[in-house]
């Protein structure tokens, strides 16, 4: 009995009841059966018989569903493509279904990022457990943010080093701190309901220390005073003389600081032989500290893997894998590669990124912190992937989440523009940092170009700051590239089945295809305009 | 007719369908899904299946008539049809589909054609039996 009378965002019964499932299958019989089965599991079910329709539903309200179940064979769109889209844009767990259980197909599904592959006929007991995919994903993301205890080393150091070179050092610092507190506020407001659901996971989270610029400065001073090789958390703590700070806080911060420095070193080494388009296979530092993060990252779909993206020489930045955004070649990366292979036109991407960079980071460009930009298109997608309902009580995770959830390409470019890749949290600070540098302090969207705001609003309801605003067009651009090529790729296939001789089909269905194309190009032109808003 | 007798007849058809492999466990699953919210769930699903699969059969017939034979298309349609059959647990029909798939792979038109006639045969047989089954249930339900 479906006892879920609640709105999607206020599920009062214990999870997993009320799980919001979107089922996509062109077979009406299966759709009916699955709907009934899922309802019996006390899930909230929405059915769709077309993949395009499903995507539309998903895009309309990004927060409307927890999990997607989709058939592999559908007339209008290959199930794998839908899978990619969902993963890239919404980062929801997707379960594939098929009557075909051939290993190669299953493998393909997994490679494309499916979190499960069910064989038809599907038993109800298989559906009962799908909530574990949702929970697993959320926990992983939580862990990712948690292990970062994010701090924007690069950003802070950047400020500290180049205080005078910046527009206004105070302003930048202020912006950073403002960011921290505002994201914390937002996070609290938005994620309360999630905390209720994940009572267990919240027990694993600790109170966060916000490493403000001041605090970090004290830290660095202490480290320098002691001598980097002789340094230890206790010594630092004593020197810093901050009463509320614990030894553990310092220890973990020190660990990250060390990672940051080693990464910096590597980058400097590479800078010497870098030029645009050089592939940077620099994987994570071999630091023990990072390996645990790495491991937890392995399962992430939103892991950034950065290599192979070629940019014409235009003084863009080189992305290095950070210790948290794993550069591991995992399934996600392959899948991203698959996604890329299908579609994105490089030149366009470059152009877009150029625009973004020129527009936002020129002051930074002059500084010589920038190295050659090198990242994969896949990377951008993966950035996108962090879902909205992320970590529960980490103030910074909110910022990360939103930061990451903004169109990835831009954010990755942006952050790299300033410096190397940083822990996710710090990235958000980074972005903020950049925007504050170039435009003004403060993180609210109103600081940004008004023309970009509609784009912003279209996107995540989480915080959208200045940094993100610049990036949203990119995502849209990417989406439409995807859609466009998808049309080209799949049109024939689609038309295959939508045969005029098929009496069953409504001629209207055939008309759908052109509309599909129209939709894409129209939006694309919208994006186009916004991209050139300088 | 007597209610109990009707029900017994229906039950007999049902068990023979299951025993003889016309239907498999999926059908039982459907029965288990039936509840007070959906008292005629199984019948609805079966009806939906026959309506929808009729179009798939038509497609396959057409594809078999077209020249040159598009085996990829045939395979696609058959795949859909097979998926549909699995929804109600139409075991025999589904098994015949495997044979069809094999002929498609080697592009054996005759094999495909013959197999498909068999598939249609099984399909119709099952349909008739299920129609009788549901009819009996309905009649039994109408008697107080």
XYZ file of C-alpha atoms in Angstrom:
678
model
C 0.000 0.000 0.000
C 1.406 3.287 -0.958
C 1.443 5.208 2.255
C 3.497 7.978 0.937
C 1.423 11.075 0.801
C 4.360 13.360 1.272
C 5.951 15.791 -1.047
C 9.186 14.665 -2.547
C 11.317 16.860 -0.423
C 9.740 16.039 2.848
C 9.652 12.333 3.090
C 8.595 11.677 6.552
C 8.526 7.947 6.593
C 11.784 6.235 7.033
C 13.911 5.911 4.017
C 13.635 3.979 1.719
C 9.895 4.353 1.639
C 8.902 7.207 -0.590
C 11.923 6.791 -2.789
C 11.194 8.641 -5.968
C 11.715 6.426 -8.916
C 11.518 7.278 -12.569
C 10.886 4.267 -14.761
C 11.588 4.467 -18.453
C 10.514 1.684 -20.773
C 8.945 1.666 -24.192
C 7.062 -1.539 -23.403
C 3.750 -0.534 -21.853
C 3.233 -3.939 -20.300
C 6.494 -3.764 -18.431
C 5.853 -0.192 -17.475
C 2.615 -1.203 -15.857
C 4.160 -4.126 -14.062
C 7.125 -2.161 -12.802
C 4.912 0.609 -11.616
C 2.877 -1.819 -9.610
C 5.920 -3.533 -8.206
C 7.545 -0.303 -7.158
C 4.369 0.947 -5.590
C 4.241 -2.208 -3.579
C 7.682 -1.334 -2.290
C 6.218 1.946 -1.093
C 8.161 3.905 -3.636
C 6.867 6.910 -5.440
C 6.744 6.000 -9.089
C 6.715 8.028 -12.265
C 6.581 6.230 -15.571
C 7.781 7.249 -18.977
C 7.698 5.415 -22.222
C 10.119 7.626 -24.048
C 13.647 8.396 -23.096
C 13.378 11.934 -24.359
C 10.348 12.444 -22.224
C 12.186 11.061 -19.259
C 15.077 13.428 -19.768
C 12.702 16.289 -20.012
C 11.106 15.328 -16.745
C 14.489 15.018 -15.137
C 15.646 18.348 -16.386
C 12.486 20.105 -15.401
C 13.110 19.454 -11.800
C 16.543 18.288 -11.075
C 15.617 17.342 -7.620
C 12.508 15.414 -8.439
C 13.866 11.905 -8.473
C 16.166 9.727 -6.487
C 16.804 6.987 -8.964
C 16.123 6.120 -12.567
C 15.327 2.701 -13.944
C 15.584 2.406 -17.665
C 15.319 -0.193 -20.346
C 18.229 -0.587 -22.676
C 16.315 -0.821 -25.911
C 14.140 2.100 -26.651
C 13.045 3.507 -29.965
C 13.877 7.153 -29.497
C 17.102 6.860 -27.631
C 19.524 4.175 -26.744
C 19.258 3.347 -23.070
C 22.974 3.790 -22.675
C 22.755 7.302 -23.982
C 20.043 8.101 -21.540
C 22.227 6.639 -18.895
C 25.044 8.920 -19.826
C 22.848 11.945 -19.853
C 21.375 11.226 -16.514
C 24.739 10.554 -15.027
C 26.261 13.667 -16.488
C 23.515 16.101 -15.902
C 21.768 14.884 -12.867
C 24.111 12.395 -11.389
C 21.370 10.084 -10.292
C 21.904 6.392 -9.906
C 20.609 4.579 -12.953
C 19.569 0.976 -13.172
C 19.445 -0.639 -16.562
C 17.045 -3.357 -17.575
C 16.961 -5.714 -20.475
C 15.763 -9.074 -21.555
C 19.223 -9.593 -22.936
C 21.658 -10.745 -20.337
C 24.660 -11.100 -22.504
C 27.817 -10.276 -20.621
C 28.971 -7.766 -23.180
C 25.788 -5.819 -22.804
C 25.911 -5.881 -19.082
C 29.485 -4.747 -19.210
C 28.554 -1.925 -21.492
C 25.928 -0.865 -19.035
C 28.328 -0.869 -16.171
C 30.897 0.999 -18.203
C 28.387 3.656 -19.001
C 27.855 4.068 -15.327
C 24.847 1.958 -14.535
C 24.781 1.083 -10.897
C 22.917 -2.101 -11.628
C 21.746 -4.166 -14.558
C 18.565 -6.137 -14.145
C 17.393 -8.914 -16.367
C 13.848 -9.193 -17.462
C 11.686 -10.730 -16.179
C 12.343 -8.641 -13.102
C 11.379 -9.917 -9.718
C 9.970 -7.696 -7.105
C 12.672 -8.577 -4.640
C 15.204 -7.089 -7.027
C 13.328 -3.845 -6.986
C 13.008 -3.791 -3.270
C 16.720 -3.268 -2.922
C 17.260 -0.457 -5.342
C 17.323 2.057 -2.553
C 20.757 0.811 -1.622
C 22.122 2.430 -4.748
C 20.738 5.740 -3.708
C 22.073 5.442 -0.216
C 25.430 4.220 -1.334
C 25.859 7.132 -3.636
C 25.001 9.621 -0.979
C 27.281 8.089 1.529
C 30.126 8.102 -0.905
C 29.668 11.700 -1.628
C 29.459 12.440 2.008
C 32.649 10.628 2.614
C 34.344 12.452 -0.145
C 33.583 15.794 1.302
C 34.294 14.682 4.742
C 37.727 13.454 3.999
C 38.604 16.673 2.390
C 37.815 18.921 5.269
C 38.310 21.260 2.486
C 40.617 24.068 2.476
C 41.577 26.220 -0.336
C 45.295 26.068 -0.010
C 45.955 27.428 -3.385
C 43.508 30.200 -3.043
C 44.734 31.259 0.322
C 48.324 31.063 -0.630
C 47.612 32.848 -3.770
C 46.156 35.622 -1.783
C 48.916 35.628 0.698
C 51.594 35.651 -1.927
C 50.064 38.075 -4.238
C 48.106 40.179 -1.909
C 49.215 43.361 -3.496
C 48.823 42.135 -7.001
C 45.219 41.425 -6.481
C 42.615 44.034 -6.817
C 42.207 44.099 -3.156
C 43.617 41.648 -0.738
C 41.180 42.473 1.966
C 38.365 42.122 -0.404
C 39.488 38.719 -1.477
C 39.936 37.538 2.016
C 36.629 38.892 2.971
C 35.070 37.146 0.044
C 36.513 33.874 1.097
C 35.285 34.149 4.593
C 31.946 35.345 3.489
C 31.758 32.363 1.254
C 32.415 30.009 4.054
C 29.778 31.413 6.307
C 27.188 31.861 3.625
C 27.595 28.369 2.348
C 27.262 27.062 5.782
C 24.028 28.944 6.220
C 22.683 27.713 2.967
C 23.708 24.219 3.642
C 21.898 24.227 6.914
C 18.764 25.527 5.352
C 18.697 23.144 2.474
C 19.801 19.928 3.944
C 17.916 19.556 7.129
C 15.584 16.998 5.696
C 18.446 14.936 4.511
C 19.917 14.863 7.939
C 16.818 13.227 9.191
C 17.041 10.560 6.629
C 20.609 9.771 7.116
C 20.767 9.642 10.815
C 23.399 6.994 10.672
C 25.764 8.743 8.389
C 25.603 11.948 10.341
C 27.138 10.225 13.274
C 30.261 9.729 11.256
C 30.658 13.413 10.641
C 32.568 15.625 12.959
C 32.274 19.271 13.689
C 34.008 21.180 11.006
C 36.819 23.538 11.493
C 36.695 26.390 9.132
C 40.194 27.184 8.090
C 39.920 30.819 7.398
C 42.683 32.771 5.835
C 43.731 34.123 9.167
C 43.860 30.762 10.729
C 45.805 29.341 7.893
C 48.222 32.200 8.009
C 48.852 31.441 11.633
C 49.320 27.849 10.708
C 51.833 28.599 8.006
C 53.706 30.969 10.225
C 53.909 28.319 12.854
C 55.125 25.781 10.365
C 57.747 28.086 9.028
C 58.855 28.966 12.492
C 59.274 25.393 13.517
C 60.823 24.415 10.255
C 58.939 22.314 7.799
C 60.878 19.158 8.372
C 60.631 19.360 12.113
C 56.993 20.211 12.129
C 54.389 18.282 14.069
C 50.771 18.954 14.918
C 51.436 19.488 18.579
C 54.145 22.026 17.972
C 52.057 23.869 15.460
C 49.100 23.904 17.751
C 51.144 25.372 20.557
C 52.606 28.073 18.399
C 49.346 28.984 16.822
C 47.807 29.624 20.157
C 44.252 29.137 19.075
C 42.357 27.813 22.053
C 39.509 26.067 20.335
C 41.680 24.292 17.803
C 42.449 20.668 18.477
C 45.472 18.657 17.648
C 43.453 16.562 15.238
C 42.347 19.626 13.350
C 45.901 20.695 12.926
C 47.041 17.235 12.018
C 44.615 16.827 9.199
C 45.239 20.313 7.991
C 48.924 19.655 8.024
C 48.427 16.543 5.993
C 46.573 18.467 3.374
C 49.089 21.202 3.437
C 51.810 18.731 2.754
C 49.883 17.281 -0.143
C 49.333 20.696 -1.500
C 52.983 21.527 -1.341
C 54.031 18.348 -2.989
C 51.543 18.910 -5.711
C 52.817 22.408 -6.142
C 56.264 21.029 -6.541
C 55.151 18.641 -9.220
C 53.412 21.364 -11.078
C 56.457 23.515 -11.018
C 58.414 20.686 -12.454
C 55.925 20.204 -15.172
C 55.592 23.844 -15.903
C 59.000 23.718 -17.393
C 58.014 21.355 -20.104
C 54.440 22.321 -20.510
C 52.876 23.870 -23.496
C 49.350 23.843 -24.630
C 47.978 20.515 -25.464
C 50.476 18.518 -23.580
C 48.789 15.689 -21.931
C 49.319 15.667 -18.264
C 49.111 12.205 -16.945
C 49.920 13.390 -13.518
C 47.985 11.191 -11.270
C 47.450 11.660 -7.656
C 50.428 12.247 -5.510
C 51.561 9.067 -4.017
C 51.106 10.447 -0.596
C 49.621 8.011 1.809
C 47.341 10.761 2.876
C 45.764 10.945 -0.472
C 45.356 7.263 -1.031
C 42.489 6.899 1.339
C 40.784 9.734 -0.340
C 41.554 8.124 -3.608
C 39.953 4.917 -2.564
C 36.818 6.526 -1.467
C 36.804 8.370 -4.693
C 37.050 5.323 -6.774
C 33.441 4.710 -6.652
C 32.500 8.221 -7.285
C 30.826 9.049 -10.404
C 31.651 12.608 -9.961
C 35.279 11.983 -9.991
C 37.191 14.194 -12.235
C 39.598 12.506 -14.472
C 41.663 14.939 -16.276
C 43.722 14.111 -19.166
C 43.684 14.275 -22.814
C 41.695 17.337 -23.553
C 43.420 19.411 -26.068
C 43.189 23.118 -26.125
C 44.787 25.311 -28.597
C 47.463 27.406 -27.165
C 45.745 30.287 -25.624
C 47.318 30.627 -22.300
C 44.805 28.553 -20.512
C 45.413 26.652 -17.469
C 46.638 23.219 -16.866
C 44.568 21.083 -14.673
C 46.199 18.711 -12.431
C 44.371 16.094 -10.630
C 43.902 17.079 -7.108
C 44.162 14.637 -4.363
C 40.500 14.406 -3.956
C 39.242 14.562 -7.460
C 40.754 11.379 -8.433
C 42.418 11.076 -11.650
C 42.217 7.373 -11.444
C 41.239 5.643 -14.547
C 38.121 4.168 -13.279
C 34.974 3.170 -14.952
C 33.684 6.652 -14.786
C 36.538 7.912 -16.795
C 35.982 5.320 -19.442
C 32.432 6.199 -19.553
C 33.305 9.812 -19.861
C 35.600 8.920 -22.635
C 32.776 7.130 -24.298
C 30.615 10.142 -23.899
C 33.252 12.313 -25.395
C 33.883 10.117 -28.307
C 30.365 10.469 -29.394
C 30.083 14.049 -29.324
C 31.697 17.108 -28.143
C 33.355 19.173 -30.770
C 36.604 20.280 -29.348
C 36.907 23.597 -31.035
C 33.639 24.704 -29.651
C 34.566 23.668 -26.225
C 37.765 25.494 -26.459
C 36.099 28.549 -27.704
C 33.691 28.497 -24.874
C 36.330 27.919 -22.339
C 38.352 30.630 -23.855
C 35.537 32.999 -23.512
C 35.023 32.089 -19.963
C 38.634 32.376 -19.181
C 39.201 35.596 -20.949
C 36.223 37.014 -19.352
C 36.931 36.012 -15.886
C 40.530 35.352 -15.407
C 42.599 37.765 -17.310
C 44.034 39.337 -14.254
C 45.067 35.986 -13.076
C 46.468 35.023 -16.369
C 49.064 37.652 -16.086
C 50.312 36.226 -12.958
C 52.160 33.239 -14.069
C 50.399 30.889 -11.777
C 48.710 29.548 -14.759
C 49.868 26.583 -16.552
C 48.735 24.993 -19.676
C 45.227 23.875 -19.651
C 44.838 20.252 -20.047
C 41.761 18.435 -19.252
C 39.344 16.116 -20.836
C 35.956 16.946 -21.904
C 34.891 14.080 -19.795
C 36.165 15.984 -16.875
C 33.627 18.608 -17.337
C 30.890 16.143 -17.190
C 32.141 14.595 -14.111
C 32.211 17.919 -12.424
C 28.637 18.248 -13.137
C 27.768 15.164 -11.456
C 27.566 15.916 -7.827
C 23.912 15.778 -7.052
C 22.210 18.373 -5.090
C 21.375 16.500 -2.040
C 24.853 15.983 -0.931
C 26.568 15.951 2.319
C 24.576 16.740 5.275
C 26.262 18.830 7.807
C 29.444 19.942 6.274
C 29.135 23.618 5.643
C 31.700 23.561 2.979
C 30.288 20.646 1.177
C 27.419 22.770 0.212
C 29.706 25.125 -1.502
C 31.558 22.339 -3.111
C 28.412 20.728 -4.181
C 27.097 23.780 -5.781
C 30.388 24.610 -7.219
C 30.782 21.246 -8.644
C 27.270 21.043 -9.787
C 27.681 24.056 -11.908
C 28.694 23.388 -15.403
C 31.810 21.601 -14.929
C 33.957 22.619 -17.757
C 33.968 26.158 -16.787
C 34.533 25.496 -13.198
C 37.404 23.249 -13.873
C 38.850 25.692 -16.252
C 38.230 28.500 -13.927
C 39.747 26.942 -10.947
C 42.680 25.837 -12.900
C 43.068 29.263 -14.202
C 43.812 30.467 -10.805
C 45.955 27.667 -9.776
C 46.064 23.956 -9.782
C 43.257 21.758 -8.873
C 42.430 21.784 -5.299
C 40.311 19.823 -2.937
C 36.745 20.202 -3.907
C 35.831 22.449 -1.121
C 38.604 24.748 -1.767
C 37.599 24.863 -5.340
C 34.445 26.470 -4.366
C 36.404 28.950 -2.463
C 38.583 29.251 -5.456
C 35.833 30.052 -7.742
C 34.644 32.550 -5.365
C 38.089 33.879 -5.118
C 38.288 34.392 -8.806
C 35.025 36.084 -9.067
C 35.900 38.324 -6.252
C 39.115 39.143 -7.892
C 37.661 40.034 -11.153
C 34.330 41.417 -10.278
C 33.699 42.143 -6.693
C 33.589 40.584 -3.327
C 30.563 38.701 -2.269
C 29.262 35.585 -3.696
C 25.740 36.252 -4.517
C 24.594 35.906 -8.010
C 23.482 39.429 -8.164
C 27.074 40.392 -8.339
C 27.225 38.856 -11.668
C 26.414 39.853 -15.100
C 22.684 40.226 -15.133
C 22.380 38.611 -18.493
C 23.766 35.440 -17.108
C 21.282 35.219 -14.343
C 18.551 33.513 -16.327
C 21.054 30.859 -17.120
C 21.873 30.634 -13.479
C 18.337 30.236 -12.426
C 17.917 27.488 -14.839
C 20.493 25.590 -12.941
C 20.882 24.234 -9.500
C 18.809 25.708 -6.827
C 21.774 25.469 -4.540
C 23.969 28.366 -4.189
C 25.040 29.856 -7.387
C 27.759 32.245 -7.025
C 29.529 34.528 -9.256
C 31.969 31.875 -10.232
C 29.306 29.502 -11.251
C 27.403 31.967 -13.266
C 30.150 32.261 -15.706
C 30.150 28.579 -16.154
C 26.564 27.764 -16.698
C 26.539 28.512 -20.359
C 29.131 25.893 -20.833
C 27.008 23.186 -19.452
C 24.130 24.175 -21.575
C 26.420 24.229 -24.490
C 27.619 20.773 -23.705
C 24.141 19.500 -23.237
C 23.143 20.694 -26.566
C 26.117 19.325 -28.241
C 25.136 16.088 -26.717
C 21.579 16.354 -27.752
C 22.429 17.453 -31.205
C 24.798 14.701 -31.980
C 22.499 12.297 -30.310
C 19.911 13.342 -32.764
C 22.230 12.678 -35.574
C 23.355 9.426 -34.189
C 20.024 8.144 -33.194
C 17.736 9.642 -35.681
C 18.089 6.804 -38.054
C 17.611 4.339 -35.341
C 14.609 6.159 -34.115
C 13.140 6.370 -37.545
C 13.733 2.710 -37.901
C 10.981 1.896 -35.594
C 8.833 4.833 -36.260
C 8.014 3.430 -39.582
C 5.128 4.762 -41.561
C 4.117 1.211 -42.211
C 3.734 0.561 -38.516
C 0.076 1.056 -38.190
C 0.238 1.179 -34.478
C 2.266 4.306 -34.399
C 0.719 7.644 -34.303
C 2.031 9.873 -37.057
C 2.518 12.325 -34.264
C 5.390 10.229 -33.101
C 7.206 10.821 -36.289
C 6.632 14.479 -35.898
C 8.312 14.177 -32.549
C 11.637 13.660 -34.086
C 11.816 16.935 -35.899
C 10.611 18.648 -32.785
C 13.380 17.028 -30.924
C 15.835 18.587 -33.247
C 14.136 21.880 -33.109
C 14.299 21.893 -29.384
C 17.998 21.417 -29.486
C 18.872 24.048 -31.992
C 16.649 26.615 -30.404
C 18.258 26.157 -27.083
C 21.612 26.096 -28.612
C 21.099 29.516 -30.049
C 20.051 30.765 -26.677
C 23.201 29.427 -25.232
C 25.168 30.944 -27.995
C 24.033 34.389 -27.141
C 24.717 34.044 -23.524
C 28.172 32.766 -24.157
C 29.206 35.974 -25.721
C 27.957 38.180 -23.051
C 31.102 39.709 -21.907
C -22.842 -22.661 -13.829
C -21.776 -23.360 -10.302
C -19.290 -20.846 -8.917
C -17.013 -23.406 -7.416
C -17.013 -25.423 -10.584
C -16.088 -22.404 -12.626
C -13.293 -21.582 -10.290
C -12.047 -25.134 -10.416
C -12.006 -25.096 -14.168
C -10.089 -21.856 -14.185
C -7.608 -23.275 -11.730
C -7.168 -26.298 -13.912
C -6.373 -24.216 -16.951
C -3.963 -22.201 -14.920
C -2.028 -25.131 -13.557
C -1.861 -26.841 -16.905
C -0.522 -23.683 -18.484
C 2.138 -23.574 -15.849
C 2.888 -27.268 -15.942
C 3.105 -27.460 -19.688
C 5.431 -24.535 -19.851
C 3.105 -22.104 -21.522
C 3.537 -19.821 -18.596
C 6.307 -19.457 -16.101
C 6.940 -17.934 -12.720
C 6.478 -14.429 -14.002
C 2.795 -15.117 -14.277
C 2.719 -16.064 -10.628
C 4.540 -12.839 -9.845
C 1.774 -10.956 -11.562
C -0.791 -12.788 -9.528
C 1.054 -11.826 -6.388
C 0.973 -8.203 -7.418
C -2.763 -8.294 -7.676
C -4.401 -6.786 -4.644
C -7.388 -4.790 -3.553
C -6.084 -1.717 -5.289
C -5.841 -3.611 -8.532
C -8.202 -6.543 -8.326
C -7.913 -7.312 -12.029
C -4.272 -6.639 -12.367
C -3.290 -9.865 -14.076
C -6.012 -9.632 -16.631
C -5.170 -6.008 -17.336
C -1.549 -6.813 -17.881
C -2.309 -9.733 -20.135
C -4.717 -7.648 -22.171
C -2.150 -4.907 -22.460
C 0.389 -7.437 -23.580
C -1.789 -8.802 -26.326
C -2.722 -5.381 -27.553
C 0.811 -4.124 -27.620
C 2.400 -7.263 -28.987
C -0.079 -7.317 -31.846
C 1.698 -4.311 -33.227
C 5.072 -5.937 -32.803
C 3.869 -8.996 -34.655
C 2.585 -6.801 -37.399
C 5.954 -5.103 -37.630
C 7.757 -8.378 -37.903
C 5.356 -9.616 -40.544
C 5.908 -6.488 -42.533
C 9.636 -6.704 -42.149
C 9.542 -10.270 -43.360
C 7.614 -9.175 -46.412
C 9.912 -6.357 -47.341
C 12.649 -6.877 -49.834
C 15.555 -6.895 -49.227
C 15.171 -8.319 -45.753
C 16.485 -6.076 -43.060
C 17.751 -8.541 -40.501
C 18.838 -5.897 -38.080
C 15.362 -4.514 -37.972
C 13.936 -7.982 -37.620
C 16.238 -8.690 -34.762
C 15.263 -5.447 -33.114
C 11.577 -6.123 -33.363
C 12.042 -9.623 -32.118
C 14.013 -8.324 -29.203
C 11.167 -6.047 -28.263
C 8.678 -8.833 -28.708
C 10.696 -11.153 -26.573
C 10.930 -8.544 -23.855
C 7.205 -8.169 -23.961
C 6.626 -11.897 -23.721
C 8.772 -12.035 -20.656
C 6.427 -9.582 -18.978
C 3.603 -12.047 -18.649
C 5.756 -15.118 -18.509
C 4.872 -16.442 -21.952
C 7.527 -19.101 -21.750
C 6.963 -21.134 -24.863
C 6.588 -18.126 -27.064
C 9.720 -16.636 -25.636
C 11.705 -19.786 -26.261
C 10.662 -19.823 -29.868
C 11.984 -16.302 -30.136
C 15.469 -17.510 -29.360
C 15.399 -19.662 -32.438
C 14.317 -16.704 -34.483
C 17.199 -14.671 -33.169
C 19.648 -17.312 -34.220
C 18.326 -17.385 -37.748
C 18.504 -13.642 -37.879
C 22.100 -13.732 -36.932
C 23.026 -15.976 -39.798
C 20.601 -14.106 -42.035
C 18.643 -17.197 -42.819
C 15.382 -15.841 -44.139
C 13.606 -19.184 -44.392
C 14.570 -20.064 -40.889
C 13.263 -16.739 -39.670
C 10.072 -17.056 -41.577
C 9.295 -20.580 -40.426
C 10.174 -19.867 -36.866
C 7.970 -16.861 -36.847
C 4.976 -18.889 -37.980
C 5.599 -21.171 -35.055
C 5.879 -18.219 -32.752
C 2.580 -16.896 -33.923
C 1.031 -20.284 -33.403
C 2.190 -20.502 -29.839
C 1.202 -16.929 -29.283
C -2.354 -17.529 -30.422
C -2.670 -20.768 -28.482
C -1.680 -19.067 -25.291
C -3.958 -16.167 -26.001
C -6.952 -18.419 -26.389
C -6.225 -20.325 -23.242
C -5.773 -17.169 -21.233
C -8.958 -15.719 -22.617
C -10.842 -18.794 -21.492
C -9.156 -18.623 -18.131
C -10.117 -15.042 -17.452
C -13.568 -15.582 -18.770
C -14.115 -18.384 -16.313
C -12.817 -16.267 -13.462
C -15.089 -13.448 -14.438
C -18.116 -15.684 -14.620
C -17.263 -17.208 -11.294
C -16.887 -13.789 -9.736
C -20.265 -12.764 -10.999
C -22.002 -15.622 -9.275
C -22.867 -14.891 -5.647
